[in-house]
Amino acid sequence: MTNTYDNPEFFAAYAKMTRSQEGLAGAGEWPDFQPLLPALTGKRVLDLGCGYGWHCRYAVEHGAASVLGIDNSQRMLDEAARRTNDSRIRYARGDLATFDRPAASFDVVISSLAFHYVQDLTGLFARIGTMLAPGGTLLFTIEHPLFTAEGHEQWVETKAGEPVWPVDRYFDEGLRTTTFLGQPVPKYHHTLQTIVSAVLGAGLTLEALVEPQGSAADRADRAPWTRAPMMLIVRGDKPAVGGPHA
Ligand SMILES: C[S@@+](CC[C@H](N)C(=O)[O-])C[C@H]1O[C@@H](n2cnc3c(N)ncnc32)[C@H](O)[C@@H]1O
């Protein structure tokens, strides 16, 4: 499937978003994501759907031995390379639908807002489970199933004029084509059961499941994502050999 991030109009609009301008500090989920990261010192890190490479640079700034950032948009990879000056980080073009490396290649796998572009999550997580070394961690964000279910991703108004987030077709997993930044964007809706089962099925233990709801200021403003969840953060750990879960 062609990647919308390689469309010049979409890429230009994406560049104007707060997370593109300010990086992790401008990413609303970062305060919930950061505390869930394992210690990165000396670790081999993989970032799936790395975009501009914010998480890759954060990882080396916090001691990672090496970071591989994978994305299938050449424009995003070029932007990541332009912003990076560290020989411990390598970027490569790859599709999450097929990306693979030998067993135990990484200690930490990160992914931020890329897994909803993958149809077969169970297959992806099985590969991640193998690529992770024993004792390793998968930490990812994905668009929330209540956000992706209905498909058009727009608030609707009740008869009383109240905005509500529509949830429908929840159990009908699969392709949704939404409009984002003025372009049609294909993505995949997965139920919560599928996401969590894919983590467990990959042999990982569920360590955290968080639904970010923004800052206190966002909540005071009743910002949209404080009313209906937009994202899910999940951490799964691979048991250490001989460890408590082995
Ligand atoms: C919302 S951006 C997030 C970028 C970055 N992880 C961040 O948090 O700033 C999603 C990224 O996933 C990448 N992506 C989408 N589908 C992909 C696929 N099938 N394989 C690899 N990368 C993909 C896009 O090119 C884009 O860079």
Short mmCIF file of C-alpha atoms and ligand atoms in Angstrom, two decimals:
data_model
loop_
_atom_site.label_atom_id
_atom_site.label_comp_id
_atom_site.label_asym_id
_atom_site.label_seq_id
_atom_site.Cartn_x
_atom_site.Cartn_y
_atom_site.Cartn_z
CA MET A 1 0.00 0.00 0.00
CA THR A 2 1.38 3.47 -0.81
CA ASN A 3 2.18 5.58 2.21
CA THR A 4 0.19 8.83 2.54
CA TYR A 5 3.17 10.40 4.30
CA ASP A 6 4.95 10.43 0.91
CA ASN A 7 2.18 12.58 -0.60
CA PRO A 8 3.72 16.12 -0.83
CA GLU A 9 0.53 17.92 0.32
CA PHE A 10 0.05 15.58 3.27
CA PHE A 11 3.75 15.79 4.19
CA ALA A 12 3.60 19.62 4.14
CA ALA A 13 0.46 19.66 6.34
CA TYR A 14 2.02 17.13 8.75
CA ALA A 15 5.05 19.42 9.09
CA LYS A 16 2.77 22.12 10.55
CA MET A 17 1.42 19.89 13.35
CA THR A 18 2.54 20.64 16.91
CA ARG A 19 4.32 17.27 17.28
CA SER A 20 6.26 18.00 14.07
CA GLN A 21 7.25 21.46 15.27
CA GLU A 22 7.95 20.69 18.93
CA GLY A 23 8.78 16.98 18.95
CA LEU A 24 8.03 14.88 22.00
CA ALA A 25 7.20 17.95 24.10
CA GLY A 26 4.42 18.69 21.61
CA ALA A 27 3.07 15.12 21.61
CA GLY A 28 0.07 15.01 23.93
CA GLU A 29 0.65 11.37 24.93
CA TRP A 30 4.34 11.83 25.83
CA PRO A 31 3.76 12.47 29.59
CA ASP A 32 2.02 9.07 29.75
CA PHE A 33 4.45 7.29 27.42
CA GLN A 34 7.80 8.43 28.84
CA PRO A 35 7.41 6.91 32.35
CA LEU A 36 6.65 3.52 30.79
CA LEU A 37 9.97 3.35 28.94
CA PRO A 38 12.46 0.86 30.40
CA ALA A 39 16.03 1.94 31.18
CA LEU A 40 17.68 2.56 27.81
CA THR A 41 21.35 2.53 28.81
CA GLY A 42 23.32 0.14 26.61
CA LYS A 43 20.15 -1.13 24.89
CA ARG A 44 19.60 -2.00 21.23
CA VAL A 45 16.45 -0.12 20.30
CA LEU A 46 14.08 -0.52 17.34
CA ASP A 47 11.60 2.25 16.48
CA LEU A 48 8.84 1.05 14.13
CA GLY A 49 7.27 3.86 12.10
CA CYS A 50 9.92 6.30 13.32
CA GLY A 51 8.72 9.35 11.36
CA TYR A 52 11.01 12.33 12.07
CA GLY A 53 13.01 10.16 14.48
CA TRP A 54 12.08 11.90 17.74
CA HIS A 55 12.03 8.68 19.76
CA CYS A 56 15.29 7.48 18.15
CA ARG A 57 17.12 10.62 19.23
CA TYR A 58 15.57 10.45 22.70
CA ALA A 59 16.82 6.85 23.02
CA VAL A 60 20.46 7.69 22.28
CA GLU A 61 20.26 10.80 24.46
CA HIS A 62 19.27 8.39 27.25
CA GLY A 63 22.09 5.95 26.70
CA ALA A 64 20.91 3.50 24.03
CA ALA A 65 23.81 1.68 22.41
CA SER A 66 22.17 1.61 18.98
CA VAL A 67 18.84 2.58 17.44
CA LEU A 68 17.29 1.40 14.21
CA GLY A 69 14.43 3.57 12.93
CA ILE A 70 12.17 1.93 10.37
CA ASP A 71 9.63 3.71 8.20
CA ASN A 72 8.24 3.10 4.74
CA SER A 73 7.98 6.78 3.82
CA GLN A 74 11.15 8.03 2.13
CA ARG A 75 10.16 11.63 2.86
CA MET A 76 9.87 10.89 6.59
CA LEU A 77 13.20 9.04 6.57
CA ASP A 78 14.91 11.93 4.76
CA GLU A 79 13.49 14.34 7.35
CA ALA A 80 14.67 12.08 10.18
CA ALA A 81 18.18 11.90 8.69
CA ARG A 82 18.27 15.70 8.26
CA ARG A 83 17.50 16.13 11.97
CA THR A 84 19.93 13.49 13.22
CA ASN A 85 23.67 13.66 13.74
CA ASP A 86 24.54 10.57 15.73
CA SER A 87 26.28 7.47 14.40
CA ARG A 88 24.40 5.27 16.90
CA ILE A 89 21.16 5.89 14.96
CA ARG A 90 20.46 4.24 11.63
CA TYR A 91 17.33 4.76 9.55
CA ALA A 92 16.11 2.27 7.00
CA ARG A 93 13.13 1.90 4.73
CA GLY A 94 10.89 -0.98 5.68
CA ASP A 95 7.22 -1.92 5.78
CA LEU A 96 5.81 -2.96 9.14
CA ALA A 97 3.69 -5.52 7.30
CA THR A 98 6.82 -7.56 6.57
CA PHE A 99 9.72 -6.11 8.60
CA ASP A 100 11.77 -8.78 10.31
CA ARG A 101 15.15 -9.37 11.92
CA PRO A 102 16.79 -12.43 13.52
CA ALA A 103 15.72 -13.57 16.98
CA ALA A 104 16.86 -11.46 19.94
CA SER A 105 18.12 -8.58 17.74
CA PHE A 106 16.68 -5.85 20.02
CA ASP A 107 16.23 -5.13 23.73
CA VAL A 108 13.55 -2.46 23.31
CA VAL A 109 10.97 -2.02 20.57
CA ILE A 110 9.17 1.34 20.48
CA SER A 111 6.39 2.41 18.18
CA SER A 112 4.37 5.59 18.28
CA LEU A 113 1.15 5.97 16.30
CA ALA A 114 2.10 3.61 13.47
CA PHE A 115 0.48 0.25 14.33
CA HIS A 116 -3.00 1.33 13.14
CA TYR A 117 -1.49 1.30 9.64
CA VAL A 118 -0.90 -2.46 9.94
CA GLN A 119 -3.60 -4.95 8.97
CA ASP A 120 -2.17 -8.07 10.59
CA LEU A 121 -1.23 -7.02 14.12
CA THR A 122 -1.01 -10.60 15.32
CA GLY A 123 1.64 -11.40 12.70
CA LEU A 124 3.57 -8.19 13.45
CA PHE A 125 3.57 -8.83 17.21
CA ALA A 126 4.67 -12.42 16.70
CA ARG A 127 7.70 -11.14 14.74
CA ILE A 128 8.38 -8.53 17.45
CA GLY A 129 8.17 -11.23 20.11
CA THR A 130 10.90 -13.14 18.30
CA MET A 131 13.06 -10.07 17.53
CA LEU A 132 13.05 -9.07 21.22
CA ALA A 133 15.72 -10.51 23.46
CA PRO A 134 14.55 -12.22 26.67
CA GLY A 135 13.89 -9.50 29.24
CA GLY A 136 13.11 -7.02 26.45
CA THR A 137 10.24 -4.56 26.19
CA LEU A 138 7.69 -3.55 23.57
CA LEU A 139 6.15 -0.12 24.23
CA PHE A 140 3.72 1.33 21.70
CA THR A 141 0.90 3.74 21.09
CA ILE A 142 -1.90 2.97 18.67
CA GLU A 143 -5.05 4.87 17.84
CA HIS A 144 -7.73 3.79 20.29
CA PRO A 145 -10.28 1.26 19.00
CA LEU A 146 -13.11 3.59 20.08
CA PHE A 147 -11.48 6.27 17.93
CA THR A 148 -11.03 4.13 14.82
CA ALA A 149 -14.22 2.00 14.95
CA GLU A 150 -16.83 4.09 13.18
CA GLY A 151 -14.44 5.25 10.51
CA HIS A 152 -14.96 8.88 9.56
CA GLU A 153 -13.30 10.28 12.71
CA GLN A 154 -15.54 13.28 13.17
CA TRP A 155 -17.61 14.40 16.15
CA VAL A 156 -21.34 14.30 15.50
CA GLU A 157 -24.04 16.44 17.10
CA THR A 158 -26.93 15.11 19.13
CA LYS A 159 -30.40 16.64 18.67
CA ALA A 160 -29.57 18.77 21.72
CA GLY A 161 -26.52 20.12 19.90
CA GLU A 162 -24.00 18.25 22.08
CA PRO A 163 -20.90 16.89 20.31
CA VAL A 164 -20.47 13.14 20.81
CA TRP A 165 -17.90 10.72 19.47
CA PRO A 166 -19.60 8.03 17.34
CA VAL A 167 -18.78 4.37 17.97
CA ASP A 168 -20.14 1.86 15.48
CA ARG A 169 -18.91 -1.18 13.50
CA TYR A 170 -16.70 -1.90 16.51
CA PHE A 171 -16.44 -5.64 15.82
CA ASP A 172 -15.98 -5.14 12.08
CA GLU A 173 -12.19 -5.07 12.05
CA GLY A 174 -10.28 -3.94 9.01
CA LEU A 175 -9.74 -1.09 6.62
CA ARG A 176 -11.06 2.41 7.31
CA THR A 177 -10.30 5.28 4.98
CA THR A 178 -10.46 8.52 6.93
CA THR A 179 -9.71 12.10 6.00
CA PHE A 180 -6.72 13.48 7.87
CA LEU A 181 -4.89 16.70 6.99
CA GLY A 182 -7.10 17.00 3.92
CA GLN A 183 -6.11 13.64 2.41
CA PRO A 184 -7.69 10.20 2.40
CA VAL A 185 -5.69 8.03 4.80
CA PRO A 186 -6.13 4.24 4.85
CA LYS A 187 -5.72 2.65 8.27
CA TYR A 188 -6.92 -0.43 10.12
CA HIS A 189 -9.36 -0.73 12.99
CA HIS A 190 -8.54 -3.43 15.55
CA THR A 191 -10.59 -4.22 18.63
CA LEU A 192 -9.07 -3.96 22.10
CA GLN A 193 -9.33 -7.74 22.36
CA THR A 194 -7.27 -8.18 19.18
CA ILE A 195 -4.59 -5.73 20.33
CA VAL A 196 -4.17 -7.26 23.79
CA SER A 197 -4.41 -10.82 22.46
CA ALA A 198 -1.67 -10.04 19.92
CA VAL A 199 0.61 -8.87 22.76
CA LEU A 200 -0.09 -11.95 24.86
CA GLY A 201 0.07 -14.26 21.84
CA ALA A 202 3.58 -12.99 21.12
CA GLY A 203 4.67 -14.37 24.49
CA LEU A 204 4.82 -10.96 26.20
CA THR A 205 3.41 -10.16 29.61
CA LEU A 206 1.07 -7.17 29.73
CA GLU A 207 2.80 -4.60 31.96
CA ALA A 208 0.71 -1.51 31.27
CA LEU A 209 -2.33 -0.32 29.36
CA VAL A 210 -2.92 3.41 29.49
CA GLU A 211 -5.54 5.65 27.87
CA PRO A 212 -4.01 9.14 27.74
CA GLN A 213 -6.50 11.90 28.40
CA GLY A 214 -4.34 14.99 28.12
CA SER A 215 -3.12 17.41 30.73
CA ALA A 216 -5.18 19.05 33.48
CA ALA A 217 -5.36 22.12 31.24
CA ASP A 218 -6.68 20.00 28.35
CA ARG A 219 -9.29 18.52 30.68
CA ALA A 220 -10.31 21.95 31.98
CA ASP A 221 -10.79 23.04 28.35
CA ARG A 222 -12.77 19.85 27.65
CA ALA A 223 -10.45 19.28 24.69
CA PRO A 224 -11.81 16.57 22.36
CA TRP A 225 -9.40 13.84 23.40
CA THR A 226 -10.26 14.32 27.08
CA ARG A 227 -13.87 13.36 26.25
CA ALA A 228 -13.29 10.27 24.09
CA PRO A 229 -10.04 8.29 23.97
CA MET A 230 -7.86 8.82 20.93
CA MET A 231 -4.94 6.60 21.83
CA LEU A 232 -3.92 3.53 23.70
CA ILE A 233 -0.47 2.95 25.16
CA VAL A 234 0.57 -0.64 25.80
CA ARG A 235 3.71 -2.12 27.30
CA GLY A 236 4.51 -5.81 27.00
CA ASP A 237 7.64 -7.44 28.35
CA LYS A 238 9.34 -10.60 27.17
CA PRO A 239 10.14 -12.80 30.15
CA ALA A 240 13.83 -13.06 31.01
CA VAL A 241 15.35 -16.52 30.68
CA GLY A 242 14.95 -18.11 34.08
CA GLY A 243 13.02 -15.04 35.25
CA PRO A 244 9.76 -14.98 37.22
CA HIS A 245 7.61 -15.34 34.09
CA ALA A 246 9.78 -17.95 32.36
C1 LIG B 1 1.80 9.50 12.94
S1 LIG B 1 3.37 9.19 12.26
C2 LIG B 1 4.29 8.92 13.76
C3 LIG B 1 5.77 9.13 13.59
C4 LIG B 1 6.58 8.96 14.86
N1 LIG B 1 6.54 7.61 15.36
C5 LIG B 1 6.13 9.94 15.92
O1 LIG B 1 5.55 9.50 16.93
O2 LIG B 1 6.37 11.14 15.77
C6 LIG B 1 3.22 7.53 11.59
C7 LIG B 1 4.46 7.03 10.88
O3 LIG B 1 4.26 5.66 10.52
C8 LIG B 1 4.80 5.46 9.22
N2 LIG B 1 4.14 4.31 8.61
C9 LIG B 1 2.83 4.19 8.26
N3 LIG B 1 2.60 2.99 7.73
C10 LIG B 1 3.78 2.30 7.76
C11 LIG B 1 4.18 1.00 7.35
N4 LIG B 1 3.31 0.14 6.82
N5 LIG B 1 5.47 0.64 7.50
C12 LIG B 1 6.37 1.51 8.03
N6 LIG B 1 6.05 2.77 8.45
C13 LIG B 1 4.76 3.16 8.31
C14 LIG B 1 4.50 6.77 8.50
O4 LIG B 1 5.32 6.94 7.35
C15 LIG B 1 4.79 7.78 9.60
O5 LIG B 1 6.13 8.18 9.59
#
